[in-house]
Every structure is written in structure tokens, then in C-alpha cells.
mmCIF file of C-alpha atoms and ligand atoms in Angstrom:
data_model
loop_
_atom_site.group_PDB
_atom_site.id
_atom_site.type_symbol
_atom_site.label_atom_id
_atom_site.label_comp_id
_atom_site.label_asym_id
_atom_site.label_seq_id
_atom_site.Cartn_x
_atom_site.Cartn_y
_atom_site.Cartn_z
ATOM 1 C CA UNK A 1 127.789 -1.165 6.620
ATOM 2 C CA UNK A 2 131.453 -0.375 5.916
ATOM 3 C CA UNK A 3 133.724 -3.357 6.457
ATOM 4 C CA UNK A 4 137.477 -3.907 6.661
ATOM 5 C CA UNK A 5 138.674 -7.437 5.902
ATOM 6 C CA UNK A 6 142.002 -8.571 7.338
ATOM 7 C CA UNK A 7 143.280 -11.722 5.654
ATOM 8 C CA UNK A 8 141.208 -11.056 2.537
ATOM 9 C CA UNK A 9 143.100 -13.480 0.281
ATOM 10 C CA UNK A 10 142.741 -16.468 2.612
ATOM 11 C CA UNK A 11 139.912 -18.983 2.847
ATOM 12 C CA UNK A 12 137.660 -16.911 5.152
ATOM 13 C CA UNK A 13 138.563 -13.632 3.431
ATOM 14 C CA UNK A 14 137.627 -14.805 -0.060
ATOM 15 C CA UNK A 15 134.369 -16.293 1.222
ATOM 16 C CA UNK A 16 133.608 -13.004 3.012
ATOM 17 C CA UNK A 17 134.039 -11.203 -0.309
ATOM 18 C CA UNK A 18 131.624 -13.720 -1.841
ATOM 19 C CA UNK A 19 129.099 -12.596 0.773
ATOM 20 C CA UNK A 20 129.859 -8.949 -0.058
ATOM 21 C CA UNK A 21 129.338 -9.690 -3.772
ATOM 22 C CA UNK A 22 125.852 -11.019 -2.974
ATOM 23 C CA UNK A 23 124.887 -8.044 -0.829
ATOM 24 C CA UNK A 24 126.226 -4.880 -2.503
ATOM 25 C CA UNK A 25 123.422 -2.812 -0.963
ATOM 26 C CA UNK A 26 124.313 -3.901 2.560
ATOM 27 C CA UNK A 27 128.104 -4.119 2.543
ATOM 28 C CA UNK A 28 130.816 -1.774 1.339
ATOM 29 C CA UNK A 29 134.416 -2.915 1.622
ATOM 30 C CA UNK A 30 136.603 -0.022 2.802
ATOM 31 C CA UNK A 31 139.857 -1.799 3.646
ATOM 32 C CA UNK A 32 141.628 -5.001 2.683
ATOM 33 C CA UNK A 33 144.743 -6.585 4.128
ATOM 34 C CA UNK A 34 146.715 -9.655 3.130
ATOM 35 C CA UNK A 35 150.100 -11.052 3.968
ATOM 36 C CA UNK A 36 151.752 -11.701 0.600
ATOM 37 C CA UNK A 37 149.176 -12.434 -2.102
ATOM 38 C CA UNK A 38 149.583 -9.059 -3.803
ATOM 39 C CA UNK A 39 148.082 -10.114 -7.118
ATOM 40 C CA UNK A 40 144.824 -11.313 -5.578
ATOM 41 C CA UNK A 41 144.720 -8.249 -3.309
ATOM 42 C CA UNK A 42 144.973 -5.961 -6.337
ATOM 43 C CA UNK A 43 142.131 -7.831 -8.085
ATOM 44 C CA UNK A 44 139.987 -7.535 -4.967
ATOM 45 C CA UNK A 45 140.751 -3.812 -4.666
ATOM 46 C CA UNK A 46 139.754 -3.264 -8.308
ATOM 47 C CA UNK A 47 136.536 -5.272 -8.046
ATOM 48 C CA UNK A 48 135.338 -3.708 -4.787
ATOM 49 C CA UNK A 49 136.877 -0.238 -5.412
ATOM 50 C CA UNK A 50 138.792 -0.299 -2.140
ATOM 51 C CA UNK A 51 141.083 2.628 -1.400
ATOM 52 C CA UNK A 52 142.899 1.445 1.721
ATOM 53 C CA UNK A 53 145.082 -1.653 1.462
ATOM 54 C CA UNK A 54 147.805 -3.258 3.506
ATOM 55 C CA UNK A 55 150.321 -6.005 2.814
ATOM 56 C CA UNK A 56 152.078 -7.629 5.752
ATOM 57 C CA UNK A 57 155.107 -8.614 3.719
ATOM 58 C CA UNK A 58 157.310 -5.495 3.479
ATOM 59 C CA UNK A 59 159.398 -7.146 0.761
ATOM 60 C CA UNK A 60 156.532 -6.478 -1.683
ATOM 61 C CA UNK A 61 156.987 -2.685 -1.537
ATOM 62 C CA UNK A 62 158.442 -2.605 -5.061
ATOM 63 C CA UNK A 63 156.183 -5.283 -6.547
ATOM 64 C CA UNK A 64 155.194 -4.439 -10.124
ATOM 65 C CA UNK A 65 151.709 -5.847 -9.499
ATOM 66 C CA UNK A 66 150.884 -2.865 -7.308
ATOM 67 C CA UNK A 67 151.245 -0.476 -10.240
ATOM 68 C CA UNK A 68 147.892 -1.777 -11.518
ATOM 69 C CA UNK A 69 146.065 -0.305 -8.522
ATOM 70 C CA UNK A 70 143.724 2.617 -9.153
ATOM 71 C CA UNK A 71 145.666 5.874 -8.586
ATOM 72 C CA UNK A 72 143.498 6.879 -5.631
ATOM 73 C CA UNK A 73 144.187 3.604 -3.783
ATOM 74 C CA UNK A 74 146.794 3.594 -1.049
ATOM 75 C CA UNK A 75 148.756 0.557 0.048
ATOM 76 C CA UNK A 76 150.870 0.394 3.193
ATOM 77 C CA UNK A 77 153.222 -2.324 4.355
ATOM 78 C CA UNK A 78 153.979 -4.293 7.483
ATOM 79 C CA UNK A 79 152.015 -5.535 10.446
ATOM 80 C CA UNK A 80 151.504 -2.010 11.766
ATOM 81 C CA UNK A 81 149.815 -1.043 8.471
ATOM 82 C CA UNK A 82 147.412 -3.979 8.799
ATOM 83 C CA UNK A 83 146.543 -2.929 12.343
ATOM 84 C CA UNK A 84 146.003 0.686 11.284
ATOM 85 C CA UNK A 85 143.192 -0.465 8.988
ATOM 86 C CA UNK A 86 141.243 -1.425 12.141
ATOM 87 C CA UNK A 87 140.940 2.246 13.025
ATOM 88 C CA UNK A 88 140.168 3.884 9.674
ATOM 89 C CA UNK A 89 137.449 6.476 9.756
ATOM 90 C CA UNK A 90 134.098 5.385 8.445
ATOM 91 C CA UNK A 91 134.642 1.664 9.021
ATOM 92 C CA UNK A 92 131.901 0.045 11.119
ATOM 93 C CA UNK A 93 133.223 -3.489 11.350
ATOM 94 C CA UNK A 94 136.497 -5.368 11.021
ATOM 95 C CA UNK A 95 136.530 -9.012 9.973
ATOM 96 C CA UNK A 96 139.716 -10.404 11.484
ATOM 97 C CA UNK A 97 140.612 -13.457 9.409
ATOM 98 C CA UNK A 98 144.348 -13.313 10.015
ATOM 99 C CA UNK A 99 146.016 -16.596 10.913
ATOM 100 C CA UNK A 100 147.710 -16.996 14.291
ATOM 101 C CA UNK A 101 148.511 -14.912 17.369
ATOM 102 C CA UNK A 102 149.652 -12.109 15.081
ATOM 103 C CA UNK A 103 145.916 -11.226 14.881
ATOM 104 C CA UNK A 104 145.647 -10.252 18.562
ATOM 105 C CA UNK A 105 146.691 -6.593 18.184
ATOM 106 C CA UNK A 106 144.219 -6.096 15.325
ATOM 107 C CA UNK A 107 141.361 -7.446 17.459
ATOM 108 C CA UNK A 108 142.429 -5.231 20.342
ATOM 109 C CA UNK A 109 142.650 -2.080 18.223
ATOM 110 C CA UNK A 110 139.260 -2.793 16.638
ATOM 111 C CA UNK A 111 137.493 -3.040 19.988
ATOM 112 C CA UNK A 112 139.392 -0.085 21.496
ATOM 113 C CA UNK A 113 138.276 2.091 18.579
ATOM 114 C CA UNK A 114 134.650 1.047 19.242
ATOM 115 C CA UNK A 115 134.172 -0.827 16.000
ATOM 116 C CA UNK A 116 132.453 -4.171 15.674
ATOM 117 C CA UNK A 117 134.736 -7.181 15.476
ATOM 118 C CA UNK A 118 133.768 -10.216 13.408
ATOM 119 C CA UNK A 119 136.251 -12.703 14.753
ATOM 120 C CA UNK A 120 137.571 -15.553 12.654
ATOM 121 C CA UNK A 121 141.025 -15.332 14.279
ATOM 122 C CA UNK A 122 140.406 -17.591 17.290
ATOM 123 C CA UNK A 123 144.007 -17.158 18.444
ATOM 124 C CA UNK A 124 143.120 -13.579 19.482
ATOM 125 C CA UNK A 125 140.849 -14.942 22.204
ATOM 126 C CA UNK A 126 142.985 -17.952 23.066
ATOM 127 C CA UNK A 127 145.989 -15.698 23.723
ATOM 128 C CA UNK A 128 144.343 -12.441 24.781
ATOM 129 C CA UNK A 129 140.791 -13.291 25.865
ATOM 130 C CA UNK A 130 141.492 -11.799 29.307
ATOM 131 C CA UNK A 131 142.317 -8.459 27.651
ATOM 132 C CA UNK A 132 139.721 -8.484 24.863
ATOM 133 C CA UNK A 133 136.556 -9.590 26.641
ATOM 134 C CA UNK A 134 136.374 -6.573 28.999
ATOM 135 C CA UNK A 135 136.407 -4.354 25.861
ATOM 136 C CA UNK A 136 133.569 -6.232 24.154
ATOM 137 C CA UNK A 137 129.818 -6.237 24.634
ATOM 138 C CA UNK A 138 127.264 -8.636 23.193
ATOM 139 C CA UNK A 139 126.845 -6.586 20.006
ATOM 140 C CA UNK A 140 130.478 -5.720 19.321
ATOM 141 C CA UNK A 141 132.099 -9.176 19.164
ATOM 142 C CA UNK A 142 130.581 -11.573 16.667
ATOM 143 C CA UNK A 143 132.056 -15.050 16.359
ATOM 144 C CA UNK A 144 132.739 -16.359 12.862
ATOM 145 C CA UNK A 145 134.087 -19.743 13.916
ATOM 146 C CA UNK A 146 131.241 -22.088 12.916
ATOM 147 C CA UNK A 147 130.893 -23.737 16.348
ATOM 148 C CA UNK A 148 130.827 -20.422 18.172
ATOM 149 C CA UNK A 149 128.424 -18.868 15.709
ATOM 150 C CA UNK A 150 126.195 -21.904 16.323
ATOM 151 C CA UNK A 151 126.342 -21.465 20.109
ATOM 152 C CA UNK A 152 125.828 -17.697 19.773
ATOM 153 C CA UNK A 153 122.621 -18.427 17.828
ATOM 154 C CA UNK A 154 121.435 -21.124 20.265
ATOM 155 C CA UNK A 155 121.839 -18.580 23.086
ATOM 156 C CA UNK A 156 119.754 -15.818 21.461
ATOM 157 C CA UNK A 157 116.776 -14.921 23.620
ATOM 158 C CA UNK A 158 117.931 -17.100 26.510
ATOM 159 C CA UNK A 159 119.045 -16.227 30.038
ATOM 160 C CA UNK A 160 122.723 -17.199 30.302
ATOM 161 C CA UNK A 161 122.139 -18.318 33.907
ATOM 162 C CA UNK A 162 119.985 -21.191 32.608
ATOM 163 C CA UNK A 163 122.796 -22.703 30.517
ATOM 164 C CA UNK A 164 124.127 -26.018 31.857
ATOM 165 C CA UNK A 165 126.626 -26.978 29.219
ATOM 166 C CA UNK A 166 128.037 -26.114 25.810
ATOM 167 C CA UNK A 167 128.614 -28.961 23.373
ATOM 168 C CA UNK A 168 131.257 -28.238 20.751
ATOM 169 C CA UNK A 169 131.069 -30.647 17.852
ATOM 170 C CA UNK A 170 134.245 -31.871 16.145
ATOM 171 C CA UNK A 171 134.483 -33.674 12.816
ATOM 172 C CA UNK A 172 137.339 -35.759 14.243
ATOM 173 C CA UNK A 173 139.523 -34.749 11.301
ATOM 174 C CA UNK A 174 141.110 -37.037 8.699
ATOM 175 C CA UNK A 175 142.671 -39.369 11.292
ATOM 176 C CA UNK A 176 139.669 -40.281 13.416
ATOM 177 C CA UNK A 177 140.022 -43.870 14.619
ATOM 178 C CA UNK A 178 143.781 -44.073 13.980
ATOM 179 C CA UNK A 179 146.194 -45.358 16.616
ATOM 180 C CA UNK A 180 149.243 -43.442 17.815
ATOM 181 C CA UNK A 181 151.464 -45.929 15.970
ATOM 182 C CA UNK A 182 149.685 -44.991 12.741
ATOM 183 C CA UNK A 183 149.745 -41.269 13.504
ATOM 184 C CA UNK A 184 153.532 -41.323 13.849
ATOM 185 C CA UNK A 185 153.865 -41.779 10.076
ATOM 186 C CA UNK A 186 151.093 -39.658 8.568
ATOM 187 C CA UNK A 187 152.248 -37.225 5.874
ATOM 188 C CA UNK A 188 151.653 -33.557 5.221
ATOM 189 C CA UNK A 189 149.395 -34.453 2.276
ATOM 190 C CA UNK A 190 147.219 -36.854 4.298
ATOM 191 C CA UNK A 191 146.930 -34.227 7.024
ATOM 192 C CA UNK A 192 145.806 -31.501 4.630
ATOM 193 C CA UNK A 193 142.930 -33.647 3.247
ATOM 194 C CA UNK A 194 140.191 -32.623 5.703
ATOM 195 C CA UNK A 195 136.962 -34.652 5.318
ATOM 196 C CA UNK A 196 134.311 -31.933 5.742
ATOM 197 C CA UNK A 197 135.696 -28.367 5.833
ATOM 198 C CA UNK A 198 137.922 -26.622 3.282
ATOM 199 C CA UNK A 199 140.293 -24.293 5.136
ATOM 200 C CA UNK A 200 143.816 -22.835 5.174
ATOM 201 C CA UNK A 201 146.811 -25.108 5.946
ATOM 202 C CA UNK A 202 147.418 -24.066 9.581
ATOM 203 C CA UNK A 203 143.862 -24.666 10.773
ATOM 204 C CA UNK A 204 143.645 -27.876 8.719
ATOM 205 C CA UNK A 205 146.645 -29.321 10.578
ATOM 206 C CA UNK A 206 145.096 -28.117 13.849
ATOM 207 C CA UNK A 207 141.898 -29.971 12.911
ATOM 208 C CA UNK A 208 143.843 -33.180 12.332
ATOM 209 C CA UNK A 209 145.629 -32.991 15.716
ATOM 210 C CA UNK A 210 142.382 -31.808 17.426
ATOM 211 C CA UNK A 211 144.341 -28.765 18.644
ATOM 212 C CA UNK A 212 141.769 -26.713 16.737
ATOM 213 C CA UNK A 213 139.026 -28.103 18.978
ATOM 214 C CA UNK A 214 141.178 -27.394 22.029
ATOM 215 C CA UNK A 215 141.667 -23.778 20.917
ATOM 216 C CA UNK A 216 137.906 -23.596 20.359
ATOM 217 C CA UNK A 217 137.237 -24.760 23.933
ATOM 218 C CA UNK A 218 139.359 -21.842 25.185
ATOM 219 C CA UNK A 219 137.629 -19.510 22.715
ATOM 220 C CA UNK A 220 134.206 -20.660 24.008
ATOM 221 C CA UNK A 221 135.313 -20.148 27.612
ATOM 222 C CA UNK A 222 136.072 -16.486 26.873
ATOM 223 C CA UNK A 223 133.126 -15.787 24.580
ATOM 224 C CA UNK A 224 130.392 -17.397 26.660
ATOM 225 C CA UNK A 225 131.826 -17.240 30.192
ATOM 226 C CA UNK A 226 131.310 -20.876 31.215
ATOM 227 C CA UNK A 227 133.805 -22.874 33.280
ATOM 228 C CA UNK A 228 135.856 -25.503 31.490
ATOM 229 C CA UNK A 229 134.002 -28.386 33.158
ATOM 230 C CA UNK A 230 130.833 -27.151 31.442
ATOM 231 C CA UNK A 231 132.295 -27.094 27.929
ATOM 232 C CA UNK A 232 132.259 -30.549 26.321
ATOM 233 C CA UNK A 233 133.584 -31.800 23.004
ATOM 234 C CA UNK A 234 131.789 -34.498 21.029
ATOM 235 C CA UNK A 235 132.999 -36.003 17.767
ATOM 236 C CA UNK A 236 130.310 -35.815 15.088
ATOM 237 C CA UNK A 237 131.883 -36.861 11.769
ATOM 238 C CA UNK A 238 129.100 -35.558 9.507
ATOM 239 C CA UNK A 239 129.641 -31.954 10.763
ATOM 240 C CA UNK A 240 125.915 -31.359 10.328
ATOM 241 C CA UNK A 241 125.291 -30.126 13.864
ATOM 242 C CA UNK A 242 127.655 -27.193 14.339
ATOM 243 C CA UNK A 243 127.329 -27.103 18.139
ATOM 244 C CA UNK A 244 124.733 -27.302 20.908
ATOM 245 C CA UNK A 245 123.633 -25.655 24.147
ATOM 246 C CA UNK A 246 122.108 -27.656 26.991
ATOM 247 C CA UNK A 247 119.757 -25.808 29.387
ATOM 248 C CA UNK A 248 118.844 -26.384 33.027
ATOM 249 C CA UNK A 249 115.397 -27.819 32.137
ATOM 250 C CA UNK A 250 116.884 -30.615 30.016
ATOM 251 C CA UNK A 251 116.290 -28.877 26.688
ATOM 252 C CA UNK A 252 119.127 -28.919 24.169
ATOM 253 C CA UNK A 253 119.274 -26.458 21.278
ATOM 254 C CA UNK A 254 121.397 -27.391 18.274
ATOM 255 C CA UNK A 255 122.421 -25.399 15.218
ATOM 256 C CA UNK A 256 122.431 -27.326 11.958
ATOM 257 C CA UNK A 257 123.373 -26.452 8.427
ATOM 258 C CA UNK A 258 125.556 -27.357 5.489
ATOM 259 C CA UNK A 259 129.315 -26.946 5.978
ATOM 260 C CA UNK A 260 129.646 -23.567 4.294
ATOM 261 C CA UNK A 261 131.579 -20.874 6.161
ATOM 262 C CA UNK A 262 129.697 -18.169 4.264
ATOM 263 C CA UNK A 263 126.763 -18.825 6.629
ATOM 264 C CA UNK A 264 128.530 -17.760 9.856
ATOM 265 C CA UNK A 265 130.460 -15.018 8.006
ATOM 266 C CA UNK A 266 127.230 -13.535 6.652
ATOM 267 C CA UNK A 267 125.505 -13.721 10.028
ATOM 268 C CA UNK A 268 128.364 -11.769 11.629
ATOM 269 C CA UNK A 269 127.758 -9.068 9.002
ATOM 270 C CA UNK A 270 123.951 -9.122 9.108
ATOM 271 C CA UNK A 271 123.269 -9.642 12.829
ATOM 272 C CA UNK A 272 120.711 -8.990 14.296
ATOM 273 C CA UNK A 273 119.123 -9.465 10.853
ATOM 274 C CA UNK A 274 119.326 -12.412 8.509
ATOM 275 C CA UNK A 275 119.840 -11.933 4.787
ATOM 276 C CA UNK A 276 118.983 -14.175 1.859
ATOM 277 C CA UNK A 277 121.739 -16.517 0.728
ATOM 278 C CA UNK A 278 121.759 -18.974 -2.185
ATOM 279 C CA UNK A 279 122.883 -21.849 0.039
ATOM 280 C CA UNK A 280 121.844 -25.381 -0.886
ATOM 281 C CA UNK A 281 119.422 -26.273 1.962
ATOM 282 C CA UNK A 282 119.901 -29.331 4.135
ATOM 283 C CA UNK A 283 117.668 -32.154 2.902
ATOM 284 C CA UNK A 284 116.887 -34.090 6.053
ATOM 285 C CA UNK A 285 115.332 -36.942 4.083
ATOM 286 C CA UNK A 286 118.721 -37.566 2.437
ATOM 287 C CA UNK A 287 120.862 -36.986 5.521
ATOM 288 C CA UNK A 288 121.001 -40.571 6.753
ATOM 289 C CA UNK A 289 122.610 -41.228 10.109
ATOM 290 C CA UNK A 290 124.122 -38.609 12.374
ATOM 291 C CA UNK A 291 126.630 -40.213 14.729
ATOM 292 C CA UNK A 292 128.412 -39.109 17.898
ATOM 293 C CA UNK A 293 131.356 -40.450 19.866
ATOM 294 C CA UNK A 294 133.650 -39.156 22.599
ATOM 295 C CA UNK A 295 136.865 -37.413 21.550
ATOM 296 C CA UNK A 296 139.887 -39.690 22.013
ATOM 297 C CA UNK A 297 142.163 -37.499 24.120
ATOM 298 C CA UNK A 298 144.629 -40.342 24.741
ATOM 299 C CA UNK A 299 145.379 -40.572 21.021
ATOM 300 C CA UNK A 300 144.917 -36.890 20.193
ATOM 301 C CA UNK A 301 146.698 -35.361 23.150
ATOM 302 C CA UNK A 302 146.676 -31.837 21.773
ATOM 303 C CA UNK A 303 143.042 -31.517 22.869
ATOM 304 C CA UNK A 304 143.932 -32.529 26.439
ATOM 305 C CA UNK A 305 146.891 -30.105 26.433
ATOM 306 C CA UNK A 306 144.707 -27.213 25.297
ATOM 307 C CA UNK A 307 142.126 -27.896 28.004
ATOM 308 C CA UNK A 308 144.942 -28.075 30.562
ATOM 309 C CA UNK A 309 146.354 -24.754 29.331
ATOM 310 C CA UNK A 310 142.873 -23.232 29.561
ATOM 311 C CA UNK A 311 142.389 -24.488 33.115
ATOM 312 C CA UNK A 312 145.768 -23.128 34.197
ATOM 313 C CA UNK A 313 144.810 -19.864 32.502
ATOM 314 C CA UNK A 314 146.817 -16.629 32.572
ATOM 315 C CA UNK A 315 149.664 -16.755 30.068
ATOM 316 C CA UNK A 316 149.585 -20.553 29.570
ATOM 317 C CA UNK A 317 147.185 -20.551 26.576
ATOM 318 C CA UNK A 318 149.518 -18.029 24.870
ATOM 319 C CA UNK A 319 152.385 -20.477 25.375
ATOM 320 C CA UNK A 320 150.344 -23.414 24.087
ATOM 321 C CA UNK A 321 149.334 -21.435 21.014
ATOM 322 C CA UNK A 322 152.790 -20.087 20.158
ATOM 323 C CA UNK A 323 154.458 -23.495 20.553
ATOM 324 C CA UNK A 324 151.737 -25.007 18.407
ATOM 325 C CA UNK A 325 152.168 -22.400 15.649
ATOM 326 C CA UNK A 326 155.903 -23.138 15.471
ATOM 327 C CA UNK A 327 155.412 -26.914 15.567
ATOM 328 C CA UNK A 328 152.666 -26.852 12.900
ATOM 329 C CA UNK A 329 154.842 -24.740 10.601
ATOM 330 C CA UNK A 330 157.695 -27.193 11.104
ATOM 331 C CA UNK A 331 155.391 -30.094 10.258
ATOM 332 C CA UNK A 332 154.223 -28.277 7.118
ATOM 333 C CA UNK A 333 157.895 -27.731 6.217
ATOM 334 C CA UNK A 334 158.525 -31.473 6.782
ATOM 335 C CA UNK A 335 160.958 -30.729 9.623
ATOM 336 C CA UNK A 336 159.082 -32.762 12.232
ATOM 337 C CA UNK A 337 156.505 -35.546 12.390
ATOM 338 C CA UNK A 338 152.816 -35.323 13.205
ATOM 339 C CA UNK A 339 153.109 -36.472 16.824
ATOM 340 C CA UNK A 340 156.051 -34.118 17.387
ATOM 341 C CA UNK A 341 153.553 -31.248 17.255
ATOM 342 C CA UNK A 342 151.933 -32.202 20.567
ATOM 343 C CA UNK A 343 155.304 -33.257 22.045
ATOM 344 C CA UNK A 344 156.793 -29.832 21.390
ATOM 345 C CA UNK A 345 153.705 -28.076 22.787
ATOM 346 C CA UNK A 346 153.792 -30.160 25.964
ATOM 347 C CA UNK A 347 157.521 -29.625 26.530
ATOM 348 C CA UNK A 348 157.235 -25.855 26.137
ATOM 349 C CA UNK A 349 154.231 -25.756 28.498
ATOM 350 C CA UNK A 350 156.201 -27.681 31.132
ATOM 351 C CA UNK A 351 158.879 -24.945 31.060
ATOM 352 C CA UNK A 352 156.389 -22.154 31.794
ATOM 353 C CA UNK A 353 154.855 -20.878 35.034
ATOM 354 C CA UNK A 354 151.727 -18.973 34.040
ATOM 355 C CA UNK A 355 151.198 -15.402 35.236
ATOM 356 C CA UNK A 356 147.999 -13.344 35.148
ATOM 357 C CA UNK A 357 147.547 -11.464 31.898
ATOM 358 C CA UNK A 358 148.165 -7.727 32.250
ATOM 359 C CA UNK A 359 149.153 -6.298 28.861
ATOM 360 C CA UNK A 360 149.675 -6.920 25.151
ATOM 361 C CA UNK A 361 153.399 -6.396 25.639
ATOM 362 C CA UNK A 362 153.527 -9.117 28.302
ATOM 363 C CA UNK A 363 151.638 -11.518 26.018
ATOM 364 C CA UNK A 364 153.964 -10.762 23.109
ATOM 365 C CA UNK A 365 157.002 -11.323 25.284
ATOM 366 C CA UNK A 366 155.631 -14.696 26.487
ATOM 367 C CA UNK A 367 154.706 -15.579 22.891
ATOM 368 C CA UNK A 368 158.264 -14.819 21.745
ATOM 369 C CA UNK A 369 159.753 -16.900 24.543
ATOM 370 C CA UNK A 370 157.491 -19.854 23.696
ATOM 371 C CA UNK A 371 158.424 -19.684 19.995
ATOM 372 C CA UNK A 372 162.139 -19.616 20.777
ATOM 373 C CA UNK A 373 161.782 -22.505 23.241
ATOM 374 C CA UNK A 374 159.763 -24.546 20.722
ATOM 375 C CA UNK A 375 162.489 -23.965 18.121
ATOM 376 C CA UNK A 376 165.135 -25.141 20.630
ATOM 377 C CA UNK A 377 163.196 -28.380 21.188
ATOM 378 C CA UNK A 378 162.711 -28.838 17.439
ATOM 379 C CA UNK A 379 166.446 -28.554 16.820
ATOM 380 C CA UNK A 380 167.030 -31.209 19.474
ATOM 381 C CA UNK A 381 164.607 -33.756 17.938
HETATM 382 MG MG1 MG B 401 135.597 -24.122 14.066
#
């Protein structure tokens, strides 16, 4: 299978290339895109002999690093160049591991050009699920998010009408059990120390606020077509169960495994097959206690806000997501505090009357408005 990887120098992208390294007979990498990490992109292109490359950052056009590329490799610049990789001839699948709503157009162009989409960019569905899902069928959209890959697997062979409830598990992040008074003073460094998963900075902050779980609820709503009152979140600090599906006869199917993103990435590539992987197996005799508790939505209000945005629907999740991206970046830049993230998101949501989703252009316009409004609130803090 010929694969394009968008976001190849990030956490998911590098792990996807690990999978490709293990399965050279199954996977050929035909396109790679990154934002700014030109040096790593060049190394990847050399190792996997990739001829089509894209860098989002146009300022790197004259970078000396690029001179080391093989002469038959072509590199283009800008967001448009990244999106064009979704349509290259001969590619069968695109792994979208871009970060943020900027990944929506790439997901859209992949599905429109009838290629398979392995989706690690959950923001695509949060913002544009209403546009993307009508373009997808059960074989063309493969979730890479660990919870959604787990649910996807629990649903295999089942009649979707017999599903009562989806249970999304959450690790609870580094601040589980903290009070709001304590959260007001947590630092960037404490926030980036996630207890169970190793990920990029944006999603790690989202995991600490529980916004990530909120975005995943919206993602699950689009992927699996269940109402919000049938999608539940449960905190499970050991992250051993990756999610569960409850059926009408009282049966519950759970997906378990070690916390290694190469498992869901590989399944998206191999489905409907499974391939060998040198993953350390779970040793149930050494596992000890698995514990569960409700998510504390009073303390971690981002989760409640995301569910509210999902229920309101239309353009509201796009607003939630854009305001969150701005607020998280500001937190990472030490411009605002941890609790300001949810405050900014809530204020921007209160200024928006959601409309039904009709086009990419409409979503991008709403996204731009929400970013500008979030920046206004940040300046006023
Ligand atoms: Mg996840």
C-alpha cells in the first residue's frame, strides 16, 4: 500500500514511520509533509526514498538543509502544498497527523479523491464532521486516536443498532484529583508531564485540561453516529482499557493493550488484516488493580464545554476548537494561566450563535472569527 504521511516529524508521524520500517513489504511511503522540521524531513525522505515532500513553513524555501535531498525529490511549500499531497497519483492512503483545525482541508481532499484516510487529526472531525462523514464509508475512514480505534475494533462484526453506549476512557491527565485553587497555579512544565501517553505539546495540554476527552466525545459522535447522551467518559488512570462498547444484552466489549500508539497506527494501515508487531505484551498477572472513577467536570470544565458545544452542534464545535487552540498556544507561551484556557473558550462560545455547517469556507470563516475573538479576550486578561 502506498501511503502519504502528513505531520511526519511529529509524535504520530515518527511512530508511523516506525511501523513502515517494520513492514517494508506492506507499506511504501510516497509523500511526507511537515511544518518546519526540515532536517528530520530530509532524513526521512532519504531513508524511505520519498520523492514528494511538503513543508508548511514557506520561510524554509531557501534552507540549506534541502540541498541534501536526492535530485529526483521534489519539495513544495505552504499549506496548499501539504494538501496537494492528499491527491497524488498512486497514493492509496493518507495518514493525517497534522495538529489542529488546519488539518480539515487535508482530510476533506483525501476523502474527495477517494483515498483512504487514517485519521489522527481529531480536529478535522470536531470542526468538519458534518462535511466529512457523508464522504466516508466504513472502509475509507480509519481512526488512529487510541480510544476510537478501540471502539472501532469492539464494533467489528456487530450490528450498530444493538449498541447502547460508548465508554471513552480517560487517563485523567497529570492533574487528576487537584482542586481548582491548585490548578490556577500549575506550570507549563507540570502540564507537559503526562502520566501515561507521550504526545506532542498541544494534545498534552488538552489531556491535562480534559479538553482532549471532550474533543474525543465529539469525534466519537461523528465516527460512530451515537447521540451525546449515549457517549460516556470514565477516568481510568492506568490507561490499560482504551475504550469500551456496551450492547443491548448487557455485554460490554473492551479493548486493552499497552499504551503504544504504534498499535492503532498499524491497524489503520493493515485493516482488515493484522500484522505482526514486536510490542511487549500485556502481562495480566503483573497488572495489579484497574480503577475507574467519574470525570470531574466541575473542576475540569473544558470537558463540559466540549460536550455542550457538541450538543449545540453546527458551527459551535469549530468555535470551541479554535478558541482552545489559541488559548493553549498562549498557555504554552506563558501568556495565560491554566484555567484561563477554559475561560477563554467559554467566553468565545457565549459570543457565537451556531449555524448549520454548509461549507469549508464557512467553517474557516467561523474559525478565523473565533481565533480573533479569543485573542481579544486574552489581551483583556
Ligand atoms: Mg485519544
